[in-house]
Coordinates of C-alpha atoms (C1' of nucleotides) in Angstrom, one line a residue:
Chain S
M1004 CA 138.0 95.7 86.6
K1005 CA 139.9 97.5 89.3
S1006 CA 140.3 101.2 88.8
V1007 CA 141.7 104.0 90.8
I1008 CA 139.1 105.7 93.0
P1009 CA 139.8 109.4 93.5
V1010 CA 139.3 110.1 97.2
T1011 CA 139.3 113.3 99.1
V1012 CA 140.1 112.9 102.8
V1013 CA 139.3 115.9 104.9
D1014 CA 141.4 116.0 108.0
I1015 CA 139.4 118.4 110.1
K1016 CA 137.9 117.1 113.2
V1017 CA 134.3 116.1 112.9
A1018 CA 131.8 116.8 115.6
C1019 CA 128.8 114.5 115.9
S1020 CA 127.6 116.7 118.7
Q1021 CA 127.3 119.6 116.2
C1022 CA 125.8 117.5 113.5
N1023 CA 122.1 118.1 112.7
L1024 CA 121.8 114.5 111.7
R1025 CA 122.6 113.0 115.0
E1026 CA 119.0 112.1 115.8
L1027 CA 119.0 109.8 112.8
C1028 CA 122.4 108.4 113.0
L1029 CA 124.8 106.5 115.3
P1030 CA 124.8 109.2 118.1
F1031 CA 121.1 108.8 118.7
G1032 CA 120.4 108.1 122.4
L1033 CA 124.0 109.0 123.6
D1034 CA 124.6 111.6 126.2
P1035 CA 126.9 114.5 125.5
N1036 CA 129.9 112.8 127.1
E1037 CA 129.4 109.6 125.1
I1038 CA 129.0 111.6 121.9
D1039 CA 132.4 113.1 122.5
Q1040 CA 133.9 109.7 122.7
L1041 CA 132.2 108.8 119.4
D1042 CA 133.6 111.9 118.0
E1043 CA 137.2 110.8 118.7
L1044 CA 136.6 107.6 116.9
V1045 CA 135.3 109.2 113.7
G1046 CA 138.6 109.8 112.2
S1047 CA 137.9 111.5 108.9
R1048 CA 135.4 112.5 106.3
R1049 CA 135.5 111.5 102.7
K1050 CA 134.0 113.4 99.8
I1051 CA 132.7 111.3 97.0
K1052 CA 131.8 112.9 93.7
R1053 CA 128.7 111.9 91.8
Q1054 CA 128.9 108.5 90.1
Q1055 CA 132.0 107.5 92.1
H1056 CA 132.2 104.5 94.3
L1057 CA 132.5 104.7 98.1
Y1058 CA 133.4 101.1 98.1
R1059 CA 133.2 98.2 95.7
S1060 CA 132.1 94.6 96.0
G1061 CA 135.1 92.4 97.0
E1062 CA 137.1 95.2 98.6
S1063 CA 138.2 94.4 102.2
F1064 CA 136.0 95.9 104.9
E1065 CA 137.6 98.3 107.3
A1066 CA 134.9 100.9 108.2
I1067 CA 131.3 101.8 108.0
Y1068 CA 130.2 105.1 106.7
A1069 CA 127.6 107.6 107.9
I1070 CA 126.3 109.8 105.2
R1071 CA 126.9 113.5 106.1
A1072 CA 125.7 115.0 102.9
G1073 CA 124.3 113.7 99.6
S1074 CA 123.0 110.3 98.8
F1075 CA 124.0 106.9 97.5
K1076 CA 122.8 103.7 95.9
T1077 CA 124.0 100.2 96.7
D1078 CA 124.0 97.5 94.0
V1079 CA 124.9 93.9 93.5
I1080 CA 126.2 92.7 90.1
L1081 CA 126.1 89.1 88.8
E1082 CA 128.8 87.6 86.6
D1083 CA 126.5 87.9 83.5
G1084 CA 126.2 91.6 84.0
R1085 CA 122.7 91.8 85.5
D1086 CA 122.6 94.2 88.4
Q1087 CA 120.2 94.9 91.1
V1088 CA 120.0 98.1 93.1
T1089 CA 119.5 97.0 96.7
G1090 CA 118.9 100.3 98.3
F1091 CA 119.1 104.1 98.2
Q1092 CA 120.6 105.8 101.2
M1093 CA 120.2 109.3 102.5
T1094 CA 121.9 111.6 105.0
G1095 CA 122.2 110.1 108.5
E1096 CA 122.0 106.5 107.2
V1097 CA 124.8 104.1 107.5
L1098 CA 126.6 102.3 104.7
G1099 CA 128.9 99.3 104.7
L1100 CA 127.2 96.9 107.1
D1101 CA 127.2 94.2 104.4
G1102 CA 131.0 93.9 104.9
I1103 CA 131.1 92.8 108.5
S1104 CA 130.0 89.3 107.6
T1105 CA 133.0 88.2 105.5
E1106 CA 135.4 91.1 106.1
H1107 CA 134.8 92.0 102.4
H1108 CA 132.1 94.2 100.9
S1109 CA 129.5 92.3 99.1
C1110 CA 128.0 95.2 97.1
N1111 CA 128.9 98.5 95.5
A1112 CA 128.1 101.9 97.0
I1113 CA 127.9 104.7 94.5
A1114 CA 127.2 108.4 95.1
L1115 CA 124.1 109.7 93.4
E1116 CA 125.3 113.2 93.8
D1117 CA 128.4 114.9 95.2
S1118 CA 128.4 113.6 98.8
E1119 CA 130.3 113.3 102.0
V1120 CA 130.6 110.5 104.5
C1121 CA 132.0 110.1 108.0
V1122 CA 134.4 107.2 108.1
I1123 CA 133.9 105.0 111.2
P1124 CA 136.7 102.4 111.6
F1125 CA 134.8 99.3 112.5
N1126 CA 137.1 97.7 115.0
R1127 CA 137.2 100.9 116.9
L1128 CA 133.4 101.1 116.8
E1129 CA 133.2 97.6 118.3
E1130 CA 135.7 98.6 120.9
L1131 CA 133.9 101.7 122.0
S1132 CA 130.5 100.0 121.9
R1133 CA 131.9 97.5 124.5
T1134 CA 132.0 100.3 127.0
V1135 CA 129.2 102.6 125.8
E1136 CA 126.0 100.6 126.2
S1137 CA 123.8 103.2 124.4
L1138 CA 126.1 103.2 121.4
Q1139 CA 126.1 99.4 121.3
H1140 CA 122.3 99.4 121.4
Q1141 CA 121.9 102.1 118.8
F1142 CA 124.3 100.2 116.5
H1143 CA 122.3 97.0 116.9
K1144 CA 119.1 98.9 116.1
I1145 CA 120.6 100.3 112.9
M1146 CA 121.6 96.8 111.7
S1147 CA 118.2 95.4 112.6
R1148 CA 116.4 98.3 110.9
E1149 CA 118.3 97.4 107.7
I1150 CA 117.0 93.8 108.0
V1151 CA 113.5 95.0 108.5
R1152 CA 113.8 97.4 105.5
D1153 CA 115.1 94.5 103.4
H1154 CA 112.1 92.4 104.3
G1155 CA 109.9 95.3 103.1
V1156 CA 111.6 95.3 99.8
M1157 CA 111.2 91.5 99.5
M1158 CA 107.4 92.0 100.1
L1159 CA 107.4 94.7 97.4
L1160 CA 109.4 92.6 94.9
G1161 CA 107.6 89.4 95.6
S1162 CA 104.0 90.3 96.0
M1163 CA 103.2 93.8 94.5
R1164 CA 102.3 94.9 91.1
A1165 CA 104.2 97.7 89.3
E1166 CA 102.0 100.7 90.4
E1167 CA 101.9 99.5 94.0
R1168 CA 105.7 99.2 94.0
L1169 CA 106.1 102.8 92.7
A1170 CA 103.5 104.1 95.2
A1171 CA 105.4 102.4 98.1
F1172 CA 108.6 103.8 96.8
L1173 CA 107.3 107.4 96.6
L1174 CA 105.7 107.2 100.1
N1175 CA 108.9 105.8 101.5
M1176 CA 110.9 108.7 99.9
S1177 CA 108.4 111.2 101.2
Q1178 CA 108.6 109.9 104.7
R1179 CA 112.4 109.9 104.7
F1180 CA 112.6 113.5 103.3
T1181 CA 110.1 114.5 106.0
A1182 CA 112.3 113.0 108.7
R1183 CA 115.1 115.2 107.4
G1184 CA 113.1 118.4 107.6
F1185 CA 112.2 118.6 104.0
S1186 CA 108.8 118.8 102.4
P1187 CA 106.8 115.6 102.5
S1188 CA 105.1 116.4 99.3
E1189 CA 107.7 117.9 97.0
F1190 CA 111.2 116.7 96.3
H1191 CA 113.9 115.9 93.8
L1192 CA 114.7 112.3 93.1
R1193 CA 118.4 111.8 92.6
M1194 CA 118.2 108.5 90.8
T1195 CA 117.3 107.8 87.2
R1196 CA 114.2 105.8 86.1
D1197 CA 116.5 103.0 85.3
E1198 CA 117.8 102.9 88.9
I1199 CA 114.3 103.1 90.3
G1200 CA 113.3 100.3 88.0
S1201 CA 116.2 98.1 89.1
Y1202 CA 115.4 98.7 92.7
L1203 CA 111.7 97.9 92.2
G1204 CA 112.3 94.9 89.9
L1205 CA 110.8 96.8 86.9
K1206 CA 112.1 98.1 83.5
L1207 CA 112.5 101.8 83.2
E1208 CA 109.7 102.1 80.7
T1209 CA 107.3 100.5 83.2
V1210 CA 108.4 103.0 85.8
S1211 CA 107.9 105.9 83.4
R1212 CA 104.4 104.6 82.5
A1213 CA 103.5 104.3 86.1
F1214 CA 104.5 107.8 86.7
S1215 CA 102.4 109.0 83.8
R1216 CA 99.5 107.0 85.1
F1217 CA 99.8 108.6 88.5
Q1218 CA 99.9 112.0 86.9
E1219 CA 96.8 111.3 84.8
E1220 CA 95.0 110.2 88.0
G1221 CA 96.0 113.4 89.8
L1222 CA 98.0 111.5 92.4
V1223 CA 101.3 113.2 91.7
A1224 CA 102.8 116.0 89.5
V1225 CA 105.9 114.7 87.8
Q1226 CA 108.4 116.8 86.0
Q1227 CA 111.4 114.6 85.3
K1228 CA 113.1 114.1 88.6
H1229 CA 111.0 116.7 90.4
I1230 CA 108.0 115.1 92.2
R1231 CA 105.1 116.7 93.9
I1232 CA 102.7 114.4 95.7
L1233 CA 99.2 115.6 95.4
D1234 CA 97.2 112.8 97.0
T1235 CA 99.0 110.9 99.7
P1236 CA 95.9 109.0 100.8
G1237 CA 95.3 108.0 97.2
L1238 CA 98.8 106.5 97.0
K1239 CA 98.3 104.7 100.2
R1240 CA 95.0 103.3 99.0
L1241 CA 96.8 101.9 96.0
L1242 CA 98.9 99.8 98.3
N1243 CA 96.3 98.2 100.5
H1244 CA 93.2 97.9 98.5
H1245 CA 94.4 95.0 96.4
A1246 CA 91.8 92.5 95.5
A1247 CA 93.5 89.4 96.9
Chain P
M684 CA 93.9 88.0 115.5
K685 CA 95.6 87.2 118.8
S686 CA 95.5 83.6 119.9
V687 CA 97.0 81.6 122.7
I688 CA 100.3 80.1 121.7
P689 CA 101.0 76.8 123.3
V690 CA 104.6 76.7 124.4
T691 CA 106.7 74.1 126.1
V692 CA 109.6 75.5 128.1
V693 CA 112.2 72.9 128.9
D694 CA 114.0 73.8 132.1
I695 CA 117.1 71.7 131.7
K696 CA 120.4 73.4 131.3
V697 CA 121.5 73.7 127.8
A698 CA 125.2 73.4 126.9
C699 CA 126.5 75.2 123.9
S700 CA 129.8 73.5 124.5
Q701 CA 128.1 70.1 123.8
C702 CA 126.1 71.3 120.8
N703 CA 127.2 70.0 117.5
L704 CA 125.8 73.2 115.9
R705 CA 128.2 75.5 117.7
E706 CA 130.4 76.0 114.6
L707 CA 127.4 77.5 112.7
C708 CA 125.8 79.4 115.6
L709 CA 126.6 82.1 118.2
P710 CA 129.4 80.2 119.9
F711 CA 131.6 80.2 116.8
G712 CA 135.0 81.6 117.6
L713 CA 134.6 81.6 121.3
D714 CA 137.1 79.7 123.6
P715 CA 135.7 77.1 126.1
N716 CA 135.6 79.5 129.0
E717 CA 133.6 82.0 126.9
I718 CA 131.2 79.3 125.7
D719 CA 130.5 78.5 129.4
Q720 CA 129.6 82.1 129.9
L721 CA 127.3 82.0 127.0
D722 CA 125.8 78.8 128.3
E723 CA 124.7 80.6 131.5
L724 CA 122.9 83.1 129.5
V725 CA 120.9 80.7 127.4
G726 CA 118.1 80.2 129.9
S727 CA 115.8 77.7 128.4
R728 CA 114.8 75.9 125.3
R729 CA 111.4 76.0 123.7
K730 CA 109.8 73.3 121.7
I731 CA 107.6 74.5 118.9
K732 CA 105.3 72.1 117.1
R733 CA 104.8 72.1 113.3
Q734 CA 102.8 75.1 112.1
Q735 CA 103.0 76.9 115.4
H736 CA 104.4 80.4 115.8
L737 CA 107.7 81.0 117.6
Y738 CA 106.7 84.7 117.6
R739 CA 104.3 86.9 115.8
S740 CA 104.5 90.3 114.1
G741 CA 103.7 93.0 116.7
E742 CA 104.7 91.0 119.7
S743 CA 107.3 92.7 122.0
F744 CA 110.8 91.6 121.4
E745 CA 112.7 90.0 124.3
A746 CA 115.0 87.4 123.0
I747 CA 116.6 86.0 119.9
Y748 CA 116.4 82.3 119.2
A749 CA 119.0 79.8 117.9
I750 CA 117.5 76.8 116.2
R751 CA 118.5 73.6 117.9
A752 CA 116.4 71.2 115.9
G753 CA 113.9 71.5 113.1
S754 CA 113.3 74.4 110.7
F755 CA 111.2 77.6 110.4
K756 CA 109.9 80.1 107.9
T757 CA 109.5 83.8 108.5
D758 CA 106.8 85.8 106.8
V759 CA 105.4 89.3 106.5
I760 CA 101.6 89.8 106.1
L761 CA 100.0 93.0 104.6
E762 CA 96.6 94.3 105.8
D763 CA 95.0 93.0 102.6
G764 CA 96.1 89.5 103.3
R765 CA 98.9 89.2 100.9
D766 CA 101.9 87.5 102.5
Q767 CA 105.5 87.1 101.6
V768 CA 107.8 84.4 103.0
T769 CA 111.1 86.3 103.8
G770 CA 113.2 83.3 104.7
F771 CA 113.6 79.7 105.6
Q772 CA 115.8 79.0 108.6
M773 CA 117.6 75.8 109.5
T774 CA 119.5 74.5 112.6
G775 CA 122.2 76.8 113.9
E776 CA 120.6 79.8 112.4
V777 CA 119.3 82.7 114.5
L778 CA 115.7 84.0 114.5
G779 CA 114.3 87.3 115.8
L780 CA 116.9 89.9 114.7
D781 CA 114.1 91.9 113.1
G782 CA 112.8 92.7 116.6
I783 CA 115.8 94.7 117.8
S784 CA 115.0 97.7 115.7
T785 CA 111.6 98.7 117.2
E786 CA 111.5 96.3 120.3
H787 CA 108.7 94.6 118.5
H788 CA 108.8 91.7 116.0
S789 CA 108.1 92.8 112.5
C790 CA 107.5 89.3 111.0
N791 CA 106.1 85.9 112.0
A792 CA 108.3 82.9 112.7
I793 CA 106.5 79.6 112.1
A794 CA 107.9 76.1 112.6
L795 CA 107.9 73.9 109.4
E796 CA 108.2 70.8 111.5
D797 CA 108.4 70.0 115.2
S798 CA 111.3 72.1 116.3
E799 CA 113.3 73.3 119.2
V800 CA 115.1 76.6 119.9
C801 CA 117.5 78.0 122.4
V802 CA 116.1 81.2 124.0
I803 CA 118.7 83.9 124.2
P804 CA 117.4 86.9 126.2
F805 CA 118.6 89.9 124.2
N806 CA 119.5 92.3 127.0
R807 CA 121.7 89.7 128.5
L808 CA 123.3 88.9 125.2
E809 CA 124.2 92.6 124.8
E810 CA 125.5 92.6 128.3
L811 CA 127.8 89.6 127.8
S812 CA 129.0 90.8 124.4
R813 CA 130.3 93.9 126.1
T814 CA 132.9 91.8 127.9
V815 CA 133.3 89.0 125.5
E816 CA 134.8 90.5 122.3
S817 CA 134.6 87.3 120.3
L818 CA 130.9 87.0 121.1
Q819 CA 130.3 90.6 120.1
H820 CA 132.0 90.1 116.8
Q821 CA 130.3 86.8 116.0
F822 CA 126.9 88.4 116.7
H823 CA 127.7 91.3 114.4
K824 CA 128.7 88.8 111.7
I825 CA 125.5 87.0 112.1
M826 CA 123.4 90.2 111.6
S827 CA 125.5 91.2 108.7
R828 CA 125.2 87.8 107.1
E829 CA 121.4 88.2 107.3
I830 CA 121.7 91.6 105.4
V831 CA 123.9 90.0 102.7
R832 CA 121.4 87.1 102.4
D833 CA 118.6 89.6 102.0
H834 CA 120.4 91.3 99.2
G835 CA 120.8 88.0 97.5
V836 CA 117.0 87.5 97.7
M837 CA 116.4 90.9 96.3
M838 CA 118.7 90.1 93.4
L839 CA 116.7 86.9 92.8
L840 CA 113.3 88.6 93.1
G841 CA 114.3 91.6 91.1
S842 CA 116.3 90.2 88.2
M843 CA 115.8 86.5 87.8
R844 CA 113.3 84.5 85.8
A845 CA 111.3 81.7 87.4
E846 CA 113.7 78.7 86.6
E847 CA 116.7 80.7 87.7
R848 CA 115.1 81.5 91.0
L849 CA 114.3 77.9 91.7
A850 CA 117.8 76.8 90.7
A851 CA 119.3 79.3 93.0
F852 CA 117.0 78.1 95.8
L853 CA 117.9 74.5 95.3
L854 CA 121.6 75.2 95.2
N855 CA 121.3 77.3 98.4
M856 CA 119.4 74.5 100.2
S857 CA 122.0 72.0 99.0
Q858 CA 124.8 74.1 100.3
R859 CA 123.1 74.6 103.7
F860 CA 122.4 70.9 104.1
T861 CA 126.0 70.2 103.3
A862 CA 127.2 72.6 106.0
R863 CA 125.1 70.5 108.4
G864 CA 126.7 67.3 107.4
F865 CA 123.8 66.0 105.2
S866 CA 124.0 65.0 101.6
P867 CA 124.5 67.9 99.1
S868 CA 122.5 66.1 96.5
E869 CA 119.6 64.5 98.3
F870 CA 117.2 66.1 100.8
H871 CA 113.7 66.6 102.0
L872 CA 112.2 70.0 101.6
R873 CA 110.1 70.9 104.6
M874 CA 108.1 73.6 102.9
T875 CA 105.2 73.4 100.4
R876 CA 105.3 74.5 96.8
D877 CA 103.2 77.5 97.9
E878 CA 105.7 78.5 100.5
I879 CA 108.6 78.1 98.0
G880 CA 106.6 80.2 95.6
S881 CA 105.9 82.9 98.1
Y882 CA 109.6 83.1 98.9
L883 CA 110.6 83.2 95.3
G884 CA 107.9 85.6 94.2
L885 CA 106.1 83.0 92.1
K886 CA 102.8 81.1 92.2
L887 CA 102.8 77.5 93.3
E888 CA 101.9 76.3 89.8
T889 CA 105.0 78.0 88.4
V890 CA 107.2 76.4 91.0
S891 CA 105.6 73.0 90.2
R892 CA 106.1 73.5 86.5
A893 CA 109.8 74.5 87.0
F894 CA 110.4 71.4 89.0
S895 CA 108.8 69.3 86.2
R896 CA 111.0 71.0 83.7
F897 CA 114.2 70.4 85.7
Q898 CA 113.1 66.7 86.0
E899 CA 112.6 66.4 82.2
E900 CA 116.0 68.0 81.6
G901 CA 117.6 65.5 84.0
L902 CA 118.8 68.2 86.4
V903 CA 117.0 66.8 89.4
A904 CA 114.8 63.9 90.4
V905 CA 111.7 65.2 92.2
Q906 CA 109.3 63.1 94.2
Q907 CA 107.0 65.5 96.1
K908 CA 109.2 67.0 98.8
H909 CA 112.1 64.6 98.2
I910 CA 114.7 66.2 96.0
R911 CA 117.7 64.5 94.4
I912 CA 120.1 66.9 92.5
L913 CA 121.5 65.1 89.5
D914 CA 123.4 67.8 87.8
T915 CA 124.7 70.6 90.0
P916 CA 126.8 72.2 87.3
G917 CA 123.7 72.3 85.1
L918 CA 121.8 74.2 87.7
K919 CA 124.6 76.6 88.1
R920 CA 124.8 77.1 84.4
L921 CA 121.1 78.1 84.5
L922 CA 122.0 80.9 86.8
N923 CA 124.8 82.6 85.1
H924 CA 124.3 82.0 81.4
H925 CA 121.6 84.5 81.0
A926 CA 121.6 86.3 77.7
A927 CA 121.6 89.8 79.1
Chain W
dG1040 C1' 93.4 50.7 107.8
dG1041 C1' 90.0 53.6 105.7
dG1042 C1' 88.8 58.2 104.6
dC1043 C1' 89.6 62.9 104.2
dC1044 C1' 92.1 66.9 103.3
dC1045 C1' 95.9 69.1 101.7
dC1046 C1' 99.3 69.2 98.4
dT1047 C1' 100.8 68.7 93.8
dT1048 C1' 100.6 68.2 88.9
dT1049 C1' 99.1 69.5 84.4
dG1050 C1' 96.4 71.9 80.8
dA1051 C1' 94.2 76.1 78.7
dT1052 C1' 93.7 80.8 78.5
dC1053 C1' 94.8 85.6 79.8
dC1054 C1' 97.2 89.8 80.9
dA1055 C1' 100.9 92.7 83.1
dC1056 C1' 105.0 93.8 82.1
dG1057 C1' 109.0 93.3 79.0
dT1058 C1' 110.9 94.3 74.5
dC1059 C1' 111.8 97.0 70.6
dA1060 C1' 111.6 101.4 68.5
dA1061 C1' 111.0 106.3 67.7
dT1062 C1' 110.8 110.8 69.5
dA1063 C1' 111.4 114.5 72.9
dC1064 C1' 113.3 116.8 76.6
dT1065 C1' 117.3 118.8 79.8
dG1066 C1' 121.4 120.2 81.1
dT1067 C1' 126.2 120.6 79.8
dT1068 C1' 130.0 121.6 76.8
dT1069 C1' 132.4 124.5 73.6
Chain E
dA1343 C1' 123.8 129.5 70.8
dA1344 C1' 124.5 125.1 68.6
dA1345 C1' 125.5 120.4 69.3
dC1346 C1' 125.5 116.5 72.0
dA1347 C1' 124.7 112.8 75.4
dG1348 C1' 122.2 111.1 78.7
dT1349 C1' 117.5 110.6 80.3
dA1350 C1' 112.5 110.3 79.7
dT1351 C1' 108.2 109.5 77.4
dT1352 C1' 105.1 107.0 74.5
dG1353 C1' 103.5 103.5 71.2
dA1354 C1' 103.1 98.7 69.2
dC1355 C1' 103.7 94.1 69.9
dG1356 C1' 105.4 89.7 72.3
dT1357 C1' 105.8 86.6 76.2
dG1358 C1' 106.5 84.6 80.8
dG1359 C1' 104.2 83.7 84.4
dA1360 C1' 99.4 84.3 86.6
dT1361 C1' 94.9 82.6 86.7
dC1362 C1' 91.3 79.3 86.3
dA1363 C1' 90.2 74.6 86.3
dA1364 C1' 90.3 69.7 87.0
dA1365 C1' 92.3 65.5 88.4
dG1366 C1' 95.7 62.6 90.9
dG1367 C1' 98.6 61.5 95.0
dG1368 C1' 100.2 61.2 100.1
dG1369 C1' 100.2 61.5 104.6
dC1370 C1' 97.7 61.9 108.7
dC1371 C1' 94.0 61.3 112.0
dC1372 C1' 90.6 58.6 113.9

DNA sequence: GGGCCCCTTTGATCCACGTCAATACTGTTT
DNA sequence: AAACAGTATTGACGTGGATCAAAGGGGCCC
């Protein structure tokens, strides 16, 4: 199953201090001098083309990756071929934390569009975070945030019905686009219905039908991957007003 | 919803070096001198009676907890009352990592039986792990392990059918009991069918029926909470031989 | 040691979502 | 501009697990 992964390594110096994502990413909370130290550690960037793997399950773990541009999905595949999308990641978010535990990656990370990541060698990150307290703390927060996010997904998969799951997904996407300075109400999804379905524990047809339903009810305007949210409170109501 | 939480603080000194759980817990990989430093940091133990909360969602985050005796569940509760069990924790496992992200706990931790935890003040843990490299690394591994575990649960909730979920659950329990020196094939579950169901995204009736089915097929012997696994390969086969 | 409450099991019925299938749309390639 | 492949929508039907209901155990408290 191994295949050659085409990789582009860009050897120009990266500057976290110049990065407009620093408020979302590892540099958050660091002072300018500390950010410079982090800069020295981020050795290279890597460009990943759409549909290509950033890393694969089983590969040895060397670095974590901060998304500089583009977006990714992570998935887990069972022996029998079933797969589950475990997350979608956007700029400023960190990939690869799953690998720390066993020194090998336990999922696949695949670019949803042409993307670029900052490569952060993990042993050097641990080293620096031993002297830079704010970096240590921010890194811990990022890991913890991932755990909290996962619990949210478990809630979604374990206790919500199809339309609630999709509403939660759309609201989450909206919020994350907003945090990146994009419109809260209008955006392009980079993943297919099938990928959304896998993430939400639904079949693609069910996702499609739920979209159509939302459209009929005037909650959103859907045109393929282009989404316009028309009634945010309506979507939120869908989530909480569940007759227990 | 706030209520007084009865707490017993035991002020005797705890010694990780004497603890038979150290191979599963934070001290793993530390040399004797380093373990002594960790010992100094673990200020107190806390006894938690069955059904009592170790912490609640919303409470401010101060410490993480290593389970010294007993077991716990963690759950998340939505406004409308729906709740989802996000995990069951056994001795040597660490609770509270969810709180790092926002400085407030994002789930509830409830004892499944009379239990005891070691209280590890988080700011002091960060401090010590700045000088003790092995502690830093072990802590990162523990957080990462939690992320990997969560991905496994997402797989389970998103892609498996009821009997597969229960088989995966039983095999996981068996493996964790084994790691603690107990029988791989015979154990007492400390949680109810309802709690198992919540964790697995199923109703308690479905869990009960799946147990009965396993019993009929000679895979396990079930007597209430007492489980005897009769055919481990059979359970594993259930997991992987899914006609995709 | 008796009584009560919670937990579990089992059966009957229902329904949300999956499955199967056909058609339509979009963007890309030549 | 035509042809194509991947993606999305929609309909008809089937089913796994939810729901509703009733009865049987076990453990715990007084």
